[in-house]
């Protein structure tokens, strides 16, 4: 394929409700949407999921915007590319910055699938025509309020409930939910809010029969995660700690966890996600697809990647209207029960709602 044009949209997409996590409150998804156009007119779309401040990882929107324009896209536009994953060799001089690289990889995969006239899930090697979703709940004001919110989702039929926790809003909150729903598939997501000295509190979570504790410690601390996992019955799921296939290898060697939350943006795109899930399967590590408060563009890509055979747990792929009154794809991603049906249309399977895209855009770069 040969990419001849691009447009990079900087958008502020308002959330339906503020989302509270251990490190703050999010009211908008301030993100980037990349459009690549090939010489045959085929257009591919992706999202760069870096937030506006670098609290999730080292990347942030303004930095990714500049990197894409000044460094990454000039290596793609007006050059012949045989396969989307060729960019990993092209960009091998770039350190980290996986979310910006992911945006290029994912948009190229969309072009690649559309030129092949195949759904993205099929081109990626997916094995299912629908994917199961769980729900992610931000930190609530009280245990009673958390029980109330969880109850609403259980009535809707969700099997897996993920609850954000942070120091002071952890054991008593999750215990209240477990007491109310003794058979529910529950997990806690700490977003690196704890340290190894918090082991006594984290060990108390073993009483609550959780399917996992996600990312309890700092991202780079595989050794401390291994130390913690050895003291816990509950499986540790690593998120921010796994940004490459090499990280997955080290996790296995150290026994630093038993599950991986693969976020396409965090690991550098669909090609990298495929490699990690294949390695994890070989070593008995379960995977599932996490989200980044994604717009419909990244959400559609998540649906496609979650069709791979080692995505064995319910995914964080909610319907668009779970987070947004107005999204930037059409039709919107909706649930069929607690599943999302995989589109059979070429590429990501959804059209761009250009009216909303331009409505929420605060800056557009184009070549």
Coordinates of C-alpha atoms in Angstrom, one line a residue:
X1 CA 0.0 0.0 0.0
X2 CA 1.0 3.6 -0.5
X3 CA -0.3 6.3 1.8
X4 CA -0.6 9.7 0.1
X5 CA -2.5 11.8 2.6
X6 CA -3.3 12.1 6.2
X7 CA -5.5 14.1 8.6
X8 CA -4.9 14.2 12.3
X9 CA -7.8 15.4 14.4
X10 CA -7.3 16.7 18.0
X11 CA -10.7 16.2 19.6
X12 CA -12.3 16.8 23.0
X13 CA -15.1 14.2 23.4
X14 CA -17.3 14.8 26.5
X15 CA -18.1 11.9 28.7
X16 CA -21.7 11.3 29.7
X17 CA -20.5 11.1 33.4
X18 CA -17.2 12.0 35.1
X19 CA -15.0 8.9 35.5
X20 CA -13.2 8.7 38.8
X21 CA -10.0 6.6 39.0
X22 CA -7.2 6.4 41.7
X23 CA -5.4 9.4 40.2
X24 CA -8.2 11.8 39.4
X25 CA -11.5 12.6 37.6
X26 CA -11.8 12.5 33.8
X27 CA -14.6 14.6 32.2
X28 CA -13.5 14.4 28.5
X29 CA -11.6 12.0 26.3
X30 CA -9.1 14.4 24.9
X31 CA -7.7 12.2 22.1
X32 CA -6.4 12.1 18.5
X33 CA -8.0 10.5 15.5
X34 CA -5.8 9.6 12.5
X35 CA -7.1 9.3 9.0
X36 CA -4.7 7.8 6.4
X37 CA -5.6 7.8 2.7
X38 CA -4.0 5.4 0.2
X39 CA -3.3 6.1 -3.4
X40 CA -6.4 4.0 -4.4
X41 CA -8.6 6.2 -2.2
X42 CA -8.9 3.7 0.6
X43 CA -9.1 5.4 4.0
X44 CA -8.1 3.9 7.3
X45 CA -8.8 5.3 10.8
X46 CA -7.4 4.9 14.3
X47 CA -7.2 6.6 17.6
X48 CA -4.1 7.7 19.6
X49 CA -5.3 7.0 23.1
X50 CA -2.7 9.1 25.0
X51 CA -4.6 11.2 27.6
X52 CA -4.0 15.0 27.9
X53 CA -1.7 14.5 30.9
X54 CA 0.7 11.6 31.3
X55 CA -0.9 9.9 34.3
X56 CA -1.5 6.5 32.7
X57 CA 1.9 6.3 31.0
X58 CA 4.6 8.7 29.8
X59 CA 2.7 9.7 26.7
X60 CA 0.3 12.7 26.5
X61 CA -1.8 14.1 23.7
X62 CA 0.3 17.1 22.8
X63 CA 3.5 15.1 22.7
X64 CA 1.9 12.4 20.6
X65 CA 0.5 15.0 18.2
X66 CA 3.9 16.5 17.6
X67 CA 5.6 13.1 17.3
X68 CA 3.1 11.9 14.8
X69 CA 3.5 15.0 12.6
X70 CA 7.2 15.5 12.9
X71 CA 8.6 12.0 13.2
X72 CA 6.2 9.1 12.4
X73 CA 4.0 10.1 9.6
X74 CA 6.8 11.5 7.3
X75 CA 8.1 7.9 7.2
X76 CA 4.7 6.6 6.1
X77 CA 3.4 9.1 3.6
X78 CA 4.5 8.7 0.0
X79 CA 6.3 5.4 0.9
X80 CA 5.4 1.9 -0.2
X81 CA 4.5 -0.4 2.7
X82 CA 3.9 -4.1 2.2
X83 CA 2.3 -4.8 5.6
X84 CA 1.1 -2.7 8.5
X85 CA 3.6 -4.4 10.9
X86 CA 6.5 -3.2 8.8
X87 CA 6.3 0.0 10.8
X88 CA 8.0 -1.7 13.8
X89 CA 11.2 -1.9 11.8
X90 CA 10.7 1.6 10.3
X91 CA 10.2 3.1 13.8
X92 CA 12.8 1.0 15.6
X93 CA 14.8 4.2 16.5
X94 CA 11.8 5.5 18.5
X95 CA 11.9 4.7 22.2
X96 CA 8.6 3.8 23.9
X97 CA 5.8 6.1 22.6
X98 CA 3.8 3.0 21.9
X99 CA 0.4 4.9 21.7
X100 CA 1.6 7.2 18.8
X101 CA 3.1 4.1 17.0
X102 CA -0.1 2.2 17.6
X103 CA -2.2 4.9 15.9
X104 CA -0.1 4.4 12.7
X105 CA -0.2 0.6 12.9
X106 CA -3.9 0.5 13.5
X107 CA -4.8 2.9 10.7
X108 CA -2.6 0.9 8.3
X109 CA -4.4 -2.3 9.4
X110 CA -7.7 -0.7 8.6
X111 CA -6.5 0.3 5.1
X112 CA -5.0 -3.2 4.6
X113 CA -8.2 -4.9 5.6
X114 CA -10.4 -2.6 3.4
X115 CA -8.1 -3.2 0.4
X116 CA -8.5 -6.9 1.0
X117 CA -12.3 -6.4 1.3
X118 CA -12.3 -8.3 4.6
X119 CA -13.3 -7.5 8.1
X120 CA -10.5 -6.4 10.4
X121 CA -11.2 -9.3 12.8
X122 CA -10.8 -11.8 9.9
X123 CA -7.5 -10.3 8.7
X124 CA -6.1 -10.3 12.2
X125 CA -6.9 -14.0 12.6
X126 CA -10.0 -13.8 14.8
X127 CA -11.9 -17.0 15.7
X128 CA -15.3 -15.7 16.9
X129 CA -18.2 -13.6 15.7
X130 CA -19.0 -12.0 19.0
X131 CA -17.0 -10.9 22.0
X132 CA -18.2 -10.8 25.7
X133 CA -18.0 -7.6 27.6
X134 CA -17.6 -6.8 31.2
X135 CA -18.2 -3.4 32.9
X136 CA -15.7 -1.1 34.5
X137 CA -16.9 1.1 37.5
X138 CA -15.0 4.1 38.8
X139 CA -14.4 4.8 42.4
X140 CA -17.7 5.4 44.2
X141 CA -18.5 7.7 47.2
X142 CA -19.4 4.8 49.5
X143 CA -19.7 1.0 49.7
X144 CA -23.4 1.3 49.5
X145 CA -23.3 3.4 46.4
X146 CA -20.9 0.9 44.8
X147 CA -23.3 -1.9 45.6
X148 CA -26.1 0.0 44.0
X149 CA -24.2 0.7 40.8
X150 CA -23.0 -2.9 40.6
X151 CA -26.5 -4.2 41.1
X152 CA -27.7 -2.2 38.1
X153 CA -25.2 -3.9 35.9
X154 CA -25.8 -7.3 37.2
X155 CA -29.5 -6.9 36.5
X156 CA -28.4 -6.0 32.9
X157 CA -26.8 -9.4 32.7
X158 CA -23.1 -8.6 33.0
X159 CA -21.0 -11.5 34.3
X160 CA -17.7 -9.6 35.0
X161 CA -17.7 -6.5 37.1
X162 CA -14.4 -4.5 37.4
X163 CA -14.3 -1.9 40.3
X164 CA -11.6 0.7 40.6
X165 CA -9.9 0.9 44.0
X166 CA -7.5 3.1 45.8
X167 CA -6.1 3.3 49.4
X168 CA -9.0 3.9 51.8
X169 CA -11.6 2.9 49.2
X170 CA -10.8 -0.8 48.7
X171 CA -11.5 -3.8 51.0
X172 CA -14.7 -2.5 52.6
X173 CA -16.0 -1.4 49.2
X174 CA -15.4 -4.7 47.5
X175 CA -16.5 -6.7 50.5
X176 CA -19.9 -4.9 50.5
X177 CA -20.3 -6.0 46.8
X178 CA -19.3 -9.5 47.5
X179 CA -21.7 -9.8 50.4
X180 CA -24.5 -8.5 48.2
X181 CA -23.5 -10.7 45.2
X182 CA -21.7 -13.8 46.4
X183 CA -21.6 -15.5 43.0
X184 CA -20.6 -12.5 40.8
X185 CA -17.4 -12.5 38.7
X186 CA -15.6 -9.6 40.5
X187 CA -12.3 -8.0 40.0
X188 CA -10.5 -5.0 41.4
X189 CA -8.4 -2.5 39.4
X190 CA -5.8 -0.5 41.4
X191 CA -4.1 1.5 38.6
X192 CA -0.8 1.2 40.4
X193 CA -2.2 2.9 43.6
X194 CA -0.4 0.5 46.0
X195 CA 3.1 -0.4 47.1
X196 CA 4.6 -3.6 48.4
X197 CA 4.2 -2.4 52.0
X198 CA 0.5 -2.5 51.4
X199 CA 0.6 -6.3 51.2
X200 CA -1.4 -6.9 54.3
X201 CA -4.4 -5.0 52.9
X202 CA -4.0 -6.6 49.5
X203 CA -3.9 -10.1 51.1
X204 CA -7.3 -9.3 52.7
X205 CA -8.7 -9.2 49.2
X206 CA -8.1 -13.0 49.0
X207 CA -11.1 -13.4 51.2
X208 CA -13.4 -12.0 48.5
X209 CA -12.9 -14.6 45.8
X210 CA -11.9 -12.1 43.1
X211 CA -11.0 -13.3 39.6
X212 CA -8.0 -10.9 39.6
X213 CA -6.4 -7.8 41.1
X214 CA -5.3 -5.6 38.2
X215 CA -2.1 -3.7 38.3
X216 CA -1.7 -3.2 42.1
X217 CA 1.9 -1.9 42.0
X218 CA 4.0 0.5 39.9
X219 CA 4.2 -0.3 36.2
X220 CA 7.9 -1.0 36.1
X221 CA 8.0 -3.2 39.2
X222 CA 7.8 -6.8 37.8
X223 CA 10.0 -8.0 40.7
X224 CA 7.7 -6.5 43.3
X225 CA 4.7 -7.9 41.5
X226 CA 6.4 -11.3 41.6
X227 CA 7.0 -10.9 45.4
X228 CA 3.3 -9.9 45.8
X229 CA 1.9 -12.7 43.7
X230 CA 3.8 -15.3 45.7
X231 CA 1.9 -14.0 48.8
X232 CA -1.6 -13.8 47.2
X233 CA -4.1 -16.5 46.3
X234 CA -5.8 -14.0 43.9
X235 CA -4.3 -13.8 40.4
X236 CA -2.5 -10.6 39.6
X237 CA -3.4 -9.1 36.2
X238 CA -0.8 -6.9 34.7
X239 CA -1.8 -3.9 32.6
X240 CA 0.6 -0.9 32.6
X241 CA 3.5 -3.3 33.2
X242 CA 3.2 -5.1 29.9
X243 CA 4.2 -2.7 27.0
X244 CA 6.0 -5.3 24.8
X245 CA 6.4 -8.9 24.1
X246 CA 9.6 -8.8 26.1
X247 CA 7.7 -7.6 29.2
X248 CA 5.4 -10.6 28.8
X249 CA 8.4 -12.9 28.7
X250 CA 9.8 -11.4 31.9
X251 CA 6.4 -11.6 33.6
X252 CA 6.3 -15.4 32.8
X253 CA 9.9 -16.0 33.9
X254 CA 9.3 -14.1 37.2
X255 CA 5.8 -15.4 37.8
X256 CA 4.8 -11.7 38.3
X257 CA 1.2 -12.4 37.4
X258 CA -1.2 -14.8 35.8
X259 CA -3.3 -12.6 33.5
X260 CA -2.6 -9.8 31.0
X261 CA -4.9 -7.0 30.1
X262 CA -3.8 -6.2 26.6
X263 CA -4.6 -2.7 25.5
X264 CA -3.8 -2.2 21.9
X265 CA -2.7 1.4 22.3
X266 CA -0.3 0.6 25.2
X267 CA 1.6 -2.2 23.4
X268 CA 2.0 -0.4 20.0
X269 CA -0.9 -1.6 17.8
X270 CA -2.6 -4.7 16.5
X271 CA 0.6 -6.5 15.4
X272 CA 2.1 -6.2 18.9
X273 CA -1.1 -7.3 20.6
X274 CA -1.2 -10.4 18.3
X275 CA 2.3 -11.4 19.4
X276 CA 1.7 -10.9 23.1
X277 CA -1.5 -13.0 23.1
X278 CA 0.1 -15.8 21.2
X279 CA 3.1 -15.9 23.6
X280 CA 0.7 -15.7 26.6
X281 CA -1.3 -18.6 25.2
X282 CA 1.8 -20.7 24.9
X283 CA 2.6 -20.1 28.5
X284 CA -0.8 -20.5 30.1
X285 CA -1.5 -16.8 30.7
X286 CA -5.0 -15.7 30.1
X287 CA -5.7 -12.4 28.2
X288 CA -8.5 -9.9 27.8
X289 CA -8.9 -6.6 26.0
X290 CA -8.8 -3.4 28.1
X291 CA -10.1 0.0 27.1
X292 CA -8.9 3.6 27.5
X293 CA -12.3 5.4 27.6
X294 CA -12.1 4.9 23.9
X295 CA -14.1 6.7 21.2
X296 CA -15.9 4.4 18.8
X297 CA -12.9 4.3 16.5
X298 CA -10.6 2.5 19.0
X299 CA -13.6 0.6 20.4
X300 CA -14.2 -0.9 17.0
X301 CA -10.6 -2.0 16.8
X302 CA -10.8 -3.6 20.3
X303 CA -13.8 -5.6 19.2
X304 CA -11.7 -7.0 16.3
X305 CA -8.6 -7.9 18.3
X306 CA -10.7 -9.5 21.1
X307 CA -11.8 -12.2 18.6
X308 CA -8.3 -13.8 18.8
X309 CA -8.3 -17.2 20.5
X310 CA -6.5 -16.3 23.7
X311 CA -8.8 -13.5 24.7
X312 CA -10.5 -15.8 27.2
X313 CA -12.1 -13.4 29.8
X314 CA -14.8 -10.7 29.3
X315 CA -13.4 -7.6 27.9
X316 CA -13.7 -3.8 28.6
X317 CA -15.6 -3.1 25.4
X318 CA -18.7 -1.3 26.5
X319 CA -21.3 0.1 24.0
X320 CA -20.6 3.6 22.8
X321 CA -23.4 5.1 24.8
X322 CA -22.0 3.7 28.1
X323 CA -19.6 6.6 28.0
X324 CA -20.7 9.1 25.4
X325 CA -23.9 10.8 24.4
X326 CA -22.3 11.5 21.0
X327 CA -19.6 9.4 19.5
X328 CA -17.7 9.6 16.2
X329 CA -18.7 6.4 14.4
X330 CA -22.0 5.2 12.9
X331 CA -23.7 3.0 13.6
X332 CA -22.8 3.0 17.3
X333 CA -21.4 -0.1 18.9
X334 CA -24.2 -1.7 20.8
X335 CA -24.7 -4.8 23.0
X336 CA -26.5 -8.0 22.1
X337 CA -27.1 -9.1 25.7
X338 CA -23.6 -8.7 27.2
X339 CA -21.9 -9.4 23.9
X340 CA -20.8 -7.2 21.0
X341 CA -21.4 -8.7 17.5
X342 CA -18.4 -8.5 15.2
X343 CA -19.0 -6.5 12.1
X344 CA -18.7 -8.3 8.8
X345 CA -18.0 -5.1 6.9
X346 CA -14.4 -4.5 5.6
X347 CA -11.9 -2.9 7.9
X348 CA -13.0 -1.7 11.4
X349 CA -16.6 -2.2 10.2
X350 CA -18.0 1.3 11.1
X351 CA -18.2 4.6 9.2
X352 CA -16.9 7.8 10.6
X353 CA -19.5 10.4 11.8
X354 CA -17.8 13.3 10.3
X355 CA -20.3 15.8 11.6
X356 CA -19.4 14.8 15.2
X357 CA -15.7 14.4 14.4
X358 CA -15.5 18.0 13.2
X359 CA -17.8 19.2 15.9
X360 CA -15.5 18.0 18.6
X361 CA -12.2 18.8 16.8
X362 CA -10.2 21.6 18.3
X363 CA -7.3 21.3 15.8
X364 CA -6.7 19.5 12.5
X365 CA -3.3 18.8 10.9
X366 CA -3.3 17.5 7.3
X367 CA -0.9 16.6 4.5

